[in-house]
């Protein structure tokens, strides 16, 4: 909840602004409406030959578990730029983005995750600051019981199934309850 206005510093009140249909934080002094919208997580599934690149997290949440390189999108960058930046930061690797592969609305935590299929240009990678370890995995080597998030299980499952058919359709996933690990 936003308690103070970022424009003038005065307290906000919770109300439905004129022309809106949701309760928002509105400054009691200058009437600025403060919106809280979902955060965008951008990342990719880097693929090299028949293997995928995963990172073992060095930070919370889910420290010590495996994930794809991904993180919060920054202002001033595109989703593909964010996915490539996160891959450089977490895996010290360069990728070529192929296509948007999964869009997941994670309603309980107000996030939208956009993961791309990407090609690892060379098997050159290392653990960045947010990773304990980075490794290429063949399908039969994936540590399924040590994946950090359900969304990572989803993208890996989709990828290996779709690879058999040679087609990688865009997947839209909605997580509306908190019973799954996002």
XYZ file of N, CA, C and O in Angstrom:
728
model
N 0.841 -1.170 0.000
C 0.000 0.000 0.000
C 0.894 1.243 0.000
O 1.852 1.332 0.747
N 0.569 2.179 -0.834
C 1.306 3.441 -0.923
C 0.704 4.403 0.096
O -0.475 4.738 0.012
N 1.520 4.841 1.062
C 1.018 5.706 2.134
C 1.312 7.179 1.910
O 0.610 8.029 2.434
N 2.385 7.455 1.143
C 2.782 8.844 0.928
C 2.980 9.120 -0.562
O 3.486 8.283 -1.299
N 2.624 10.303 -0.976
C 2.718 10.722 -2.373
C 4.178 10.903 -2.778
O 4.951 11.564 -2.083
N 4.541 10.334 -3.913
C 5.915 10.485 -4.409
C 6.137 11.851 -5.060
O 7.265 12.232 -5.322
N 5.072 12.602 -5.314
C 5.185 13.948 -5.900
C 5.396 15.021 -4.834
O 6.255 15.872 -4.958
N 4.571 14.974 -3.763
C 4.614 16.066 -2.778
C 4.875 15.600 -1.353
O 5.091 16.431 -0.475
N 4.851 14.285 -1.100
C 5.157 13.761 0.218
C 3.994 13.693 1.188
O 4.136 13.190 2.296
N 2.836 14.190 0.817
C 1.670 14.140 1.694
C 1.072 12.743 1.723
O 1.356 11.906 0.857
N 0.219 12.501 2.693
C -0.428 11.202 2.819
C -1.406 10.955 1.673
O -1.976 11.897 1.120
N -1.567 9.678 1.365
C -2.558 9.288 0.359
C -3.776 8.723 1.067
O -3.731 8.354 2.233
N -4.867 8.646 0.328
C -6.081 7.995 0.816
C -6.467 6.942 -0.226
O -6.156 7.072 -1.408
N -7.150 5.918 0.223
C -7.591 4.853 -0.667
C -8.976 5.206 -1.182
O -9.907 5.388 -0.391
N -9.110 5.324 -2.501
C -10.403 5.649 -3.087
C -10.424 5.239 -4.548
O -9.377 4.958 -5.146
N -11.608 5.205 -5.121
C -11.764 4.943 -6.550
C -11.753 6.308 -7.249
O -12.673 7.110 -7.066
N -10.706 6.596 -8.042
C -10.661 7.891 -8.732
C -11.775 8.007 -9.774
O -12.263 6.998 -10.309
N -12.168 9.228 -10.066
C -13.186 9.489 -11.080
C -12.735 8.861 -12.400
O -11.585 9.026 -12.819
N -13.623 8.106 -13.039
C -13.316 7.470 -14.308
C -12.592 6.141 -14.168
O -12.245 5.514 -15.165
N -12.335 5.692 -12.947
C -11.635 4.430 -12.702
C -12.633 3.455 -12.091
O -13.781 3.816 -11.782
N -12.212 2.200 -11.914
C -13.099 1.215 -11.310
C -12.413 0.417 -10.202
O -12.918 -0.611 -9.776
N -11.246 0.897 -9.760
C -10.505 0.201 -8.710
C -10.030 1.189 -7.656
O -9.751 2.348 -7.953
N -9.880 0.684 -6.457
C -9.351 1.508 -5.383
C -7.869 1.751 -5.647
O -7.122 0.822 -5.969
N -7.474 3.005 -5.539
C -6.077 3.417 -5.753
C -5.650 4.316 -4.603
O -6.472 4.860 -3.878
N -4.343 4.503 -4.486
C -3.811 5.486 -3.548
C -3.844 6.841 -4.253
O -3.250 7.018 -5.320
N -4.571 7.794 -3.660
C -4.717 9.131 -4.234
C -4.200 10.126 -3.205
O -4.569 10.068 -2.027
N -3.337 11.038 -3.646
C -2.786 12.027 -2.739
C -3.895 12.951 -2.239
O -4.661 13.500 -3.031
N -3.937 13.133 -0.923
C -4.944 14.000 -0.309
C -4.682 15.471 -0.610
O -5.596 16.286 -0.563
N -3.440 15.808 -0.975
C -3.092 17.212 -1.222
C -3.107 17.572 -2.709
O -3.722 18.562 -3.096
N -2.439 16.774 -3.543
C -2.306 17.162 -4.960
C -3.148 16.313 -5.905
O -3.118 16.518 -7.118
N -3.875 15.337 -5.391
C -4.785 14.477 -6.163
C -4.094 13.578 -7.192
O -4.754 13.030 -8.075
N -2.775 13.421 -7.095
C -2.079 12.488 -7.983
C -2.537 11.066 -7.650
O -2.616 10.688 -6.476
N -2.841 10.283 -8.670
C -3.235 8.885 -8.494
C -1.967 8.042 -8.623
O -1.201 8.176 -9.586
N -1.745 7.186 -7.641
C -0.573 6.303 -7.646
C -1.034 4.888 -7.996
O -1.861 4.307 -7.298
N -0.487 4.358 -9.077
C -0.856 3.033 -9.553
C 0.199 2.020 -9.116
O 1.389 2.304 -9.159
N -0.260 0.851 -8.726
C 0.643 -0.272 -8.451
C 0.268 -1.356 -9.445
O -0.817 -1.925 -9.363
N 1.149 -1.607 -10.382
C 0.879 -2.571 -11.437
C 1.851 -3.741 -11.345
O 2.891 -3.634 -10.697
N 1.546 -4.857 -12.001
C 2.430 -6.023 -11.933
C 3.834 -5.715 -12.435
O 4.033 -4.872 -13.314
N 4.796 -6.420 -11.857
C 6.186 -6.344 -12.311
C 6.380 -7.341 -13.443
O 5.759 -8.406 -13.458
N 7.254 -7.008 -14.366
C 7.569 -7.912 -15.473
C 8.897 -8.605 -15.183
O 9.904 -7.958 -14.891
N 8.855 -9.927 -15.267
C 10.046 -10.752 -15.163
C 10.381 -11.196 -16.579
O 9.530 -11.739 -17.287
N 11.610 -10.941 -17.015
C 12.039 -11.353 -18.358
C 13.224 -12.299 -18.231
O 14.094 -12.112 -17.376
N 13.231 -13.303 -19.070
C 14.329 -14.264 -19.051
C 14.276 -15.148 -20.273
O 13.483 -14.924 -21.191
N 15.122 -16.165 -20.257
C 15.142 -17.060 -21.408
C 15.563 -18.462 -21.010
O 16.101 -18.690 -19.924
N 15.281 -19.366 -21.911
C 15.754 -20.742 -21.815
C 16.868 -20.877 -22.854
O 16.589 -21.060 -24.040
N 18.121 -20.739 -22.420
C 19.231 -20.861 -23.371
C 19.448 -22.327 -23.759
O 19.524 -23.203 -22.898
N 19.545 -22.567 -25.052
C 19.725 -23.915 -25.567
C 21.036 -23.974 -26.329
O 21.348 -23.082 -27.127
N 21.812 -25.011 -26.065
C 23.037 -25.273 -26.822
C 23.021 -26.740 -27.225
O 22.987 -27.630 -26.379
N 23.003 -26.974 -28.544
C 22.874 -28.322 -29.101
C 21.635 -28.977 -28.501
O 20.540 -28.475 -28.669
N 21.769 -30.088 -27.749
C 20.583 -30.748 -27.189
C 20.423 -30.486 -25.693
O 19.685 -31.171 -25.011
N 21.111 -29.448 -25.186
C 21.087 -29.173 -23.751
C 20.551 -27.778 -23.461
O 20.577 -26.899 -24.312
N 20.081 -27.597 -22.216
C 19.597 -26.298 -21.763
C 20.491 -25.802 -20.629
O 21.034 -26.593 -19.857
N 20.616 -24.497 -20.546
C 21.460 -23.882 -19.527
C 20.602 -23.469 -18.331
O 19.618 -22.733 -18.487
N 20.967 -23.950 -17.162
C 20.273 -23.587 -15.934
C 21.265 -22.996 -14.941
O 22.459 -23.303 -14.982
N 20.729 -22.169 -14.043
C 21.528 -21.511 -13.016
C 21.027 -21.955 -11.644
O 19.821 -21.986 -11.410
N 21.957 -22.259 -10.749
C 21.582 -22.565 -9.364
C 21.651 -21.264 -8.572
O 22.698 -20.618 -8.510
N 20.539 -20.870 -7.990
C 20.377 -19.556 -7.371
C 21.280 -19.359 -6.155
O 21.325 -20.206 -5.271
N 21.935 -18.183 -6.104
C 22.761 -17.804 -4.961
C 22.018 -16.830 -4.056
O 22.570 -16.368 -3.064
N 20.781 -16.491 -4.427
C 19.994 -15.512 -3.678
C 18.602 -16.062 -3.377
O 18.150 -17.015 -4.004
N 17.955 -15.435 -2.430
C 16.556 -15.759 -2.133
C 15.669 -15.025 -3.129
O 16.075 -13.995 -3.641
N 14.507 -15.478 -3.457
C 13.915 -16.690 -2.920
C 14.458 -17.945 -3.610
O 14.976 -17.881 -4.709
N 14.331 -19.040 -2.951
C 14.678 -20.370 -3.454
C 16.186 -20.544 -3.684
O 16.612 -21.174 -4.661
N 16.971 -19.965 -2.803
C 18.428 -20.089 -2.882
C 18.819 -21.568 -2.939
O 18.289 -22.397 -2.218
N 19.765 -21.892 -3.831
C 20.264 -23.252 -3.973
C 19.506 -24.103 -4.975
O 19.942 -25.199 -5.295
N 18.381 -23.593 -5.477
C 17.601 -24.355 -6.452
C 17.875 -23.835 -7.868
O 18.420 -22.751 -8.050
N 17.490 -24.628 -8.854
C 17.811 -24.346 -10.255
C 16.713 -23.555 -10.946
O 15.525 -23.762 -10.698
N 17.124 -22.687 -11.859
C 16.197 -21.863 -12.621
C 16.828 -21.494 -13.962
O 17.989 -21.824 -14.220
N 16.074 -20.814 -14.785
C 16.630 -20.222 -16.008
C 17.059 -18.801 -15.661
O 16.594 -18.225 -14.686
N 17.966 -18.210 -16.444
C 18.333 -16.820 -16.175
C 17.136 -15.902 -16.443
O 16.598 -15.884 -17.544
N 16.727 -15.181 -15.410
C 15.567 -14.291 -15.519
C 15.573 -13.335 -14.341
O 16.157 -13.621 -13.297
N 14.887 -12.216 -14.519
C 14.777 -11.264 -13.429
C 13.912 -10.085 -13.823
O 13.332 -10.049 -14.905
N 13.840 -9.125 -12.925
C 12.992 -7.962 -13.150
C 13.498 -7.119 -14.307
O 14.687 -6.810 -14.392
N 12.571 -6.764 -15.163
C 12.864 -5.862 -16.272
C 13.144 -4.471 -15.704
O 12.519 -4.054 -14.732
N 14.104 -3.775 -16.288
C 14.451 -2.421 -15.855
C 13.784 -1.404 -16.778
O 13.480 -1.702 -17.943
N 13.578 -0.194 -16.260
C 13.083 0.886 -17.109
C 14.106 1.134 -18.219
O 15.307 0.993 -18.004
N 13.617 1.484 -19.400
C 14.500 1.822 -20.506
C 15.018 0.637 -21.293
O 15.927 0.801 -22.107
N 14.481 -0.558 -21.064
C 14.911 -1.704 -21.866
C 13.692 -2.473 -22.358
O 12.617 -2.408 -21.769
N 13.890 -3.191 -23.459
C 12.843 -4.049 -23.993
C 12.870 -5.381 -23.249
O 13.833 -5.686 -22.535
N 11.847 -6.187 -23.442
C 11.836 -7.491 -22.786
C 12.969 -8.372 -23.292
O 13.558 -9.120 -22.515
N 13.299 -8.288 -24.570
C 14.415 -9.099 -25.078
C 15.746 -8.595 -24.523
O 16.616 -9.397 -24.180
N 15.895 -7.281 -24.416
C 17.120 -6.743 -23.815
C 17.243 -7.188 -22.358
O 18.331 -7.545 -21.901
N 16.126 -7.189 -21.642
C 16.137 -7.634 -20.246
C 16.521 -9.103 -20.148
O 17.318 -9.489 -19.281
N 15.975 -9.942 -21.022
C 16.296 -11.371 -21.008
C 17.785 -11.598 -21.296
O 18.436 -12.410 -20.622
N 18.327 -10.880 -22.262
C 19.752 -11.021 -22.581
C 20.626 -10.491 -21.444
O 21.641 -11.093 -21.099
N 20.228 -9.368 -20.826
C 20.985 -8.809 -19.706
C 21.000 -9.778 -18.529
O 22.052 -10.030 -17.929
N 19.847 -10.326 -18.194
C 19.776 -11.272 -17.082
C 20.660 -12.494 -17.349
O 21.297 -13.017 -16.439
N 20.723 -12.932 -18.597
C 21.569 -14.078 -18.944
C 23.044 -13.724 -18.780
O 23.830 -14.528 -18.269
N 23.418 -12.522 -19.192
C 24.810 -12.070 -18.977
C 25.125 -11.973 -17.487
O 26.184 -12.405 -17.037
N 24.199 -11.406 -16.707
C 24.438 -11.207 -15.274
C 24.487 -12.515 -14.497
O 25.343 -12.689 -13.634
N 23.578 -13.423 -14.780
C 23.464 -14.641 -13.980
C 24.303 -15.796 -14.498
O 24.725 -16.649 -13.716
N 24.562 -15.826 -15.806
C 25.281 -16.956 -16.390
C 26.513 -16.545 -17.193
O 27.152 -17.398 -17.798
N 26.823 -15.253 -17.208
C 27.992 -14.756 -17.967
C 27.992 -15.323 -19.380
O 29.034 -15.729 -19.915
N 26.823 -15.360 -19.989
C 26.657 -15.984 -21.304
C 25.952 -15.039 -22.264
O 25.140 -14.215 -21.863
N 26.284 -15.188 -23.541
C 25.622 -14.449 -24.611
C 24.638 -15.369 -25.313
O 24.968 -16.521 -25.602
N 23.450 -14.839 -25.565
C 22.426 -15.625 -26.257
C 21.866 -14.839 -27.420
O 21.955 -13.615 -27.468
N 21.288 -15.577 -28.337
C 20.505 -14.988 -29.423
C 19.061 -15.391 -29.168
O 18.730 -16.574 -29.113
N 18.213 -14.399 -28.993
C 16.799 -14.655 -28.726
C 16.130 -15.168 -29.995
O 16.268 -14.579 -31.066
N 15.396 -16.278 -29.861
C 14.663 -16.832 -30.995
C 13.208 -16.370 -30.997
O 12.757 -15.753 -31.942
N 12.479 -16.691 -29.926
C 11.053 -16.374 -29.903
C 10.531 -16.334 -28.481
O 11.063 -17.009 -27.594
N 9.494 -15.534 -28.264
C 8.807 -15.541 -26.983
C 8.129 -16.903 -26.846
O 7.468 -17.372 -27.774
N 8.298 -17.550 -25.704
C 7.840 -18.928 -25.554
C 6.750 -19.094 -24.496
O 5.785 -19.808 -24.714
N 6.906 -18.441 -23.342
C 5.859 -18.519 -22.325
C 5.584 -17.134 -21.753
O 6.500 -16.355 -21.506
N 4.302 -16.852 -21.569
C 3.856 -15.665 -20.842
C 3.015 -16.201 -19.692
O 1.990 -16.858 -19.920
N 3.461 -15.948 -18.477
C 2.764 -16.459 -17.309
C 2.318 -15.297 -16.434
O 3.144 -14.499 -15.990
N 1.017 -15.211 -16.212
C 0.460 -14.239 -15.273
C 0.434 -14.907 -13.903
O -0.286 -15.889 -13.714
N 1.201 -14.373 -12.972
C 1.284 -14.928 -11.625
C 0.525 -13.966 -10.707
O 1.092 -13.072 -10.087
N -0.781 -14.142 -10.686
C -1.686 -13.206 -10.032
C -1.400 -13.031 -8.536
O -1.375 -11.897 -8.052
N -1.158 -14.097 -7.758
C -0.975 -13.902 -6.311
C 0.201 -12.992 -5.930
O 0.186 -12.387 -4.868
N 1.199 -12.891 -6.783
C 2.356 -12.043 -6.456
C 2.511 -10.875 -7.434
O 3.553 -10.224 -7.472
N 1.484 -10.627 -8.241
C 1.460 -9.472 -9.145
C 2.671 -9.410 -10.072
O 3.336 -8.380 -10.183
N 2.937 -10.515 -10.738
C 4.033 -10.561 -11.700
C 3.552 -11.148 -13.024
O 2.639 -11.967 -13.053
N 4.206 -10.724 -14.091
C 4.035 -11.323 -15.409
C 5.418 -11.779 -15.837
O 6.363 -10.985 -15.871
N 5.541 -13.057 -16.118
C 6.834 -13.624 -16.511
C 6.822 -13.894 -18.008
O 5.924 -14.564 -18.521
N 7.821 -13.348 -18.692
C 7.963 -13.544 -20.138
C 9.297 -14.243 -20.387
O 10.355 -13.666 -20.156
N 9.220 -15.507 -20.825
C 10.431 -16.281 -21.070
C 10.561 -16.590 -22.559
O 9.598 -16.996 -23.209
N 11.756 -16.387 -23.059
C 12.072 -16.585 -24.471
C 12.858 -17.865 -24.668
O 13.618 -18.275 -23.794
N 12.709 -18.459 -25.843
C 13.649 -19.485 -26.274
C 14.843 -18.740 -26.838
O 14.685 -17.741 -27.557
N 16.030 -19.205 -26.517
C 17.239 -18.531 -26.977
C 18.311 -19.564 -27.291
O 18.303 -20.673 -26.753
N 19.221 -19.174 -28.171
C 20.354 -20.026 -28.509
C 21.598 -19.504 -27.809
O 21.935 -18.327 -27.932
N 22.247 -20.376 -27.079
C 23.538 -20.057 -26.490
C 24.535 -20.086 -27.634
O 24.666 -21.094 -28.332
N 25.179 -18.962 -27.880
C 26.025 -18.845 -29.069
C 27.262 -19.739 -29.006
O 27.768 -20.166 -30.033
N 27.746 -20.021 -27.810
C 28.887 -20.921 -27.600
C 28.751 -21.485 -26.191
O 28.106 -20.871 -25.347
N 29.359 -22.622 -25.923
C 29.255 -23.185 -24.570
C 30.195 -22.455 -23.599
O 31.017 -23.053 -22.909
N 30.041 -21.141 -23.572
C 30.861 -20.285 -22.712
C 29.932 -19.658 -21.687
O 29.035 -18.886 -22.050
N 30.138 -19.977 -20.429
C 29.285 -19.470 -19.360
C 30.011 -19.657 -18.035
O 30.978 -20.406 -17.943
N 29.538 -18.945 -17.025
C 30.089 -19.040 -15.678
C 29.048 -18.500 -14.714
O 28.122 -17.790 -15.112
N 29.216 -18.799 -13.453
C 28.290 -18.294 -12.450
C 28.506 -16.800 -12.247
O 29.625 -16.361 -11.981
N 27.421 -16.041 -12.403
C 27.456 -14.622 -12.087
C 27.200 -14.434 -10.592
O 27.089 -15.406 -9.837
N 27.052 -13.184 -10.170
C 26.863 -12.880 -8.752
C 25.640 -13.549 -8.138
O 25.644 -13.872 -6.952
N 24.580 -13.728 -8.912
C 23.346 -14.288 -8.374
C 23.241 -15.800 -8.553
O 22.209 -16.389 -8.252
N 24.324 -16.431 -9.029
C 24.311 -17.869 -9.274
C 25.439 -18.562 -8.520
O 26.559 -18.062 -8.467
N 25.118 -19.720 -7.956
C 26.135 -20.555 -7.320
C 26.851 -21.415 -8.344
O 28.037 -21.716 -8.190
N 26.102 -21.789 -9.370
C 26.610 -22.719 -10.375
C 25.766 -22.544 -11.629
O 24.584 -22.226 -11.547
N 26.374 -22.742 -12.785
C 25.665 -22.686 -14.062
C 26.095 -23.914 -14.841
O 27.283 -24.233 -14.906
N 25.112 -24.595 -15.446
C 25.443 -25.859 -16.094
C 24.490 -26.163 -17.245
O 23.315 -25.797 -17.204
N 25.005 -26.835 -18.261
C 24.178 -27.360 -19.348
C 23.634 -28.719 -18.932
O 24.368 -29.559 -18.412
N 22.331 -28.915 -19.176
C 21.674 -30.173 -18.821
C 21.015 -30.783 -20.044
O 20.282 -30.099 -20.763
N 21.230 -32.081 -20.253
C 20.440 -32.848 -21.215
C 19.095 -33.141 -20.538
O 18.957 -33.015 -19.307
N 18.112 -33.531 -21.318
C 16.772 -33.764 -20.773
C 16.783 -34.747 -19.607
O 16.142 -34.512 -18.583
N 17.539 -35.828 -19.724
C 17.551 -36.836 -18.664
C 18.397 -36.442 -17.457
O 18.460 -37.183 -16.475
N 19.015 -35.286 -17.499
C 19.829 -34.801 -16.381
C 19.157 -33.686 -15.575
O 19.686 -33.248 -14.548
N 18.011 -33.205 -16.034
C 17.341 -32.076 -15.374
C 17.033 -32.441 -13.913
O 16.442 -33.486 -13.656
N 17.406 -31.593 -12.969
C 17.093 -31.853 -11.554
C 15.651 -31.434 -11.224
O 15.423 -30.426 -10.549
N 14.685 -32.186 -11.727
C 13.273 -31.824 -11.646
C 12.826 -31.523 -10.220
O 12.007 -30.624 -10.002
N 13.342 -32.246 -9.250
C 12.925 -32.025 -7.863
C 13.682 -30.887 -7.187
O 13.448 -30.588 -6.022
N 14.575 -30.228 -7.939
C 15.342 -29.115 -7.387
C 15.146 -27.834 -8.193
O 16.000 -26.949 -8.168
N 14.023 -27.732 -8.910
C 13.727 -26.511 -9.659
C 13.119 -25.476 -8.722
O 12.298 -25.795 -7.865
N 13.531 -24.234 -8.887
C 13.148 -23.167 -7.973
C 11.673 -22.783 -8.064
O 11.074 -22.423 -7.052
N 11.095 -22.844 -9.255
C 9.744 -22.327 -9.452
C 8.946 -23.244 -10.373
O 9.500 -23.856 -11.282
N 7.640 -23.282 -10.166
C 6.755 -24.085 -11.024
C 6.827 -23.617 -12.475
O 6.718 -24.415 -13.398
N 7.034 -22.314 -12.674
C 7.108 -21.796 -14.048
C 8.322 -22.344 -14.795
O 8.281 -22.492 -16.011
N 9.377 -22.658 -14.071
C 10.566 -23.235 -14.700
C 10.291 -24.694 -15.066
O 10.684 -25.156 -16.137
N 9.584 -25.394 -14.199
C 9.148 -26.753 -14.535
C 8.294 -26.718 -15.800
O 8.470 -27.544 -16.704
N 7.396 -25.727 -15.883
C 6.524 -25.599 -17.052
C 7.328 -25.414 -18.331
O 7.124 -26.135 -19.310
N 8.236 -24.425 -18.350
C 8.949 -24.132 -19.600
C 9.819 -25.313 -20.025
O 9.895 -25.625 -21.208
N 10.439 -25.992 -19.074
C 11.259 -27.156 -19.428
C 10.392 -28.295 -19.962
O 10.743 -28.931 -20.962
N 9.266 -28.539 -19.326
C 8.355 -29.591 -19.807
C 7.856 -29.286 -21.208
O 7.843 -30.160 -22.079
N 7.431 -28.037 -21.416
C 6.973 -27.632 -22.744
C 8.087 -27.807 -23.773
O 7.861 -28.325 -24.869
N 9.283 -27.346 -23.438
C 10.395 -27.385 -24.383
C 10.700 -28.815 -24.830
O 10.809 -29.082 -26.029
N 10.849 -29.729 -23.873
C 11.216 -31.097 -24.256
C 10.095 -31.790 -25.025
O 10.359 -32.556 -25.947
N 8.839 -31.501 -24.695
C 7.714 -32.070 -25.453
C 7.652 -31.457 -26.851
O 7.480 -32.174 -27.844
N 7.796 -30.141 -26.935
C 7.712 -29.460 -28.230
C 8.888 -29.805 -29.136
O 8.740 -29.860 -30.359
N 10.037 -30.040 -28.546
C 11.222 -30.386 -29.343
C 10.989 -31.669 -30.135
O 11.456 -31.799 -31.267
N 10.237 -32.590 -29.571
C 9.931 -33.836 -30.270
C 9.115 -33.587 -31.534
O 9.210 -34.338 -32.493
N 8.305 -32.522 -31.532
C 7.462 -32.194 -32.684
C 8.080 -31.137 -33.584
O 7.567 -30.853 -34.660
N 9.152 -30.504 -33.121
C 9.820 -29.480 -33.926
C 9.044 -28.180 -34.031
O 9.302 -27.367 -34.913
N 8.071 -27.956 -33.148
C 7.284 -26.717 -33.153
C 7.205 -26.198 -31.720
O 6.993 -26.975 -30.785
N 7.368 -24.884 -31.564
C 7.420 -24.267 -30.238
C 6.387 -23.142 -30.143
O 6.723 -21.970 -30.269
N 5.116 -23.505 -29.924
C 4.067 -22.478 -29.870
C 4.184 -21.619 -28.617
O 4.691 -22.063 -27.586
N 3.690 -20.400 -28.723
C 3.642 -19.499 -27.579
C 2.626 -20.036 -26.574
O 1.506 -20.382 -26.938
N 3.043 -20.110 -25.314
C 2.170 -20.622 -24.246
C 1.748 -19.475 -23.340
O 2.581 -18.692 -22.908
N 0.451 -19.404 -23.049
C -0.102 -18.442 -22.096
C -0.563 -19.229 -20.877
O -1.402 -20.124 -21.004
N -0.026 -18.895 -19.724
C -0.343 -19.619 -18.498
C -0.839 -18.611 -17.467
O -0.239 -17.546 -17.297
N -1.915 -18.951 -16.785
C -2.440 -18.118 -15.713
C -2.344 -18.883 -14.405
O -2.873 -19.992 -14.295
N -1.668 -18.296 -13.442
C -1.614 -18.858 -12.098
C -2.434 -17.919 -11.229
O -2.008 -16.803 -10.934
N -3.623 -18.380 -10.854
C -4.553 -17.532 -10.101
C -4.572 -17.830 -8.620
O -5.175 -17.102 -7.847
N -3.982 -18.926 -8.195
C -3.957 -19.278 -6.788
C -2.514 -19.440 -6.348
O -1.611 -19.618 -7.178
N -2.287 -19.442 -5.061
C -0.927 -19.558 -4.575
C -0.562 -20.991 -4.197
O 0.411 -21.216 -3.515
N -1.314 -21.978 -4.696
C -1.017 -23.370 -4.361
C 0.194 -23.903 -5.123
O 0.778 -24.888 -4.740
N 0.591 -23.216 -6.198
C 1.776 -23.623 -6.956
C 2.926 -22.696 -6.617
O 2.725 -21.517 -6.407
N 4.127 -23.243 -6.612
C 5.298 -22.381 -6.475
C 5.480 -21.651 -7.789
O 5.726 -22.259 -8.813
N 5.338 -20.360 -7.806
C 5.475 -19.568 -9.022
C 6.911 -19.578 -9.464
O 7.233 -19.444 -10.574
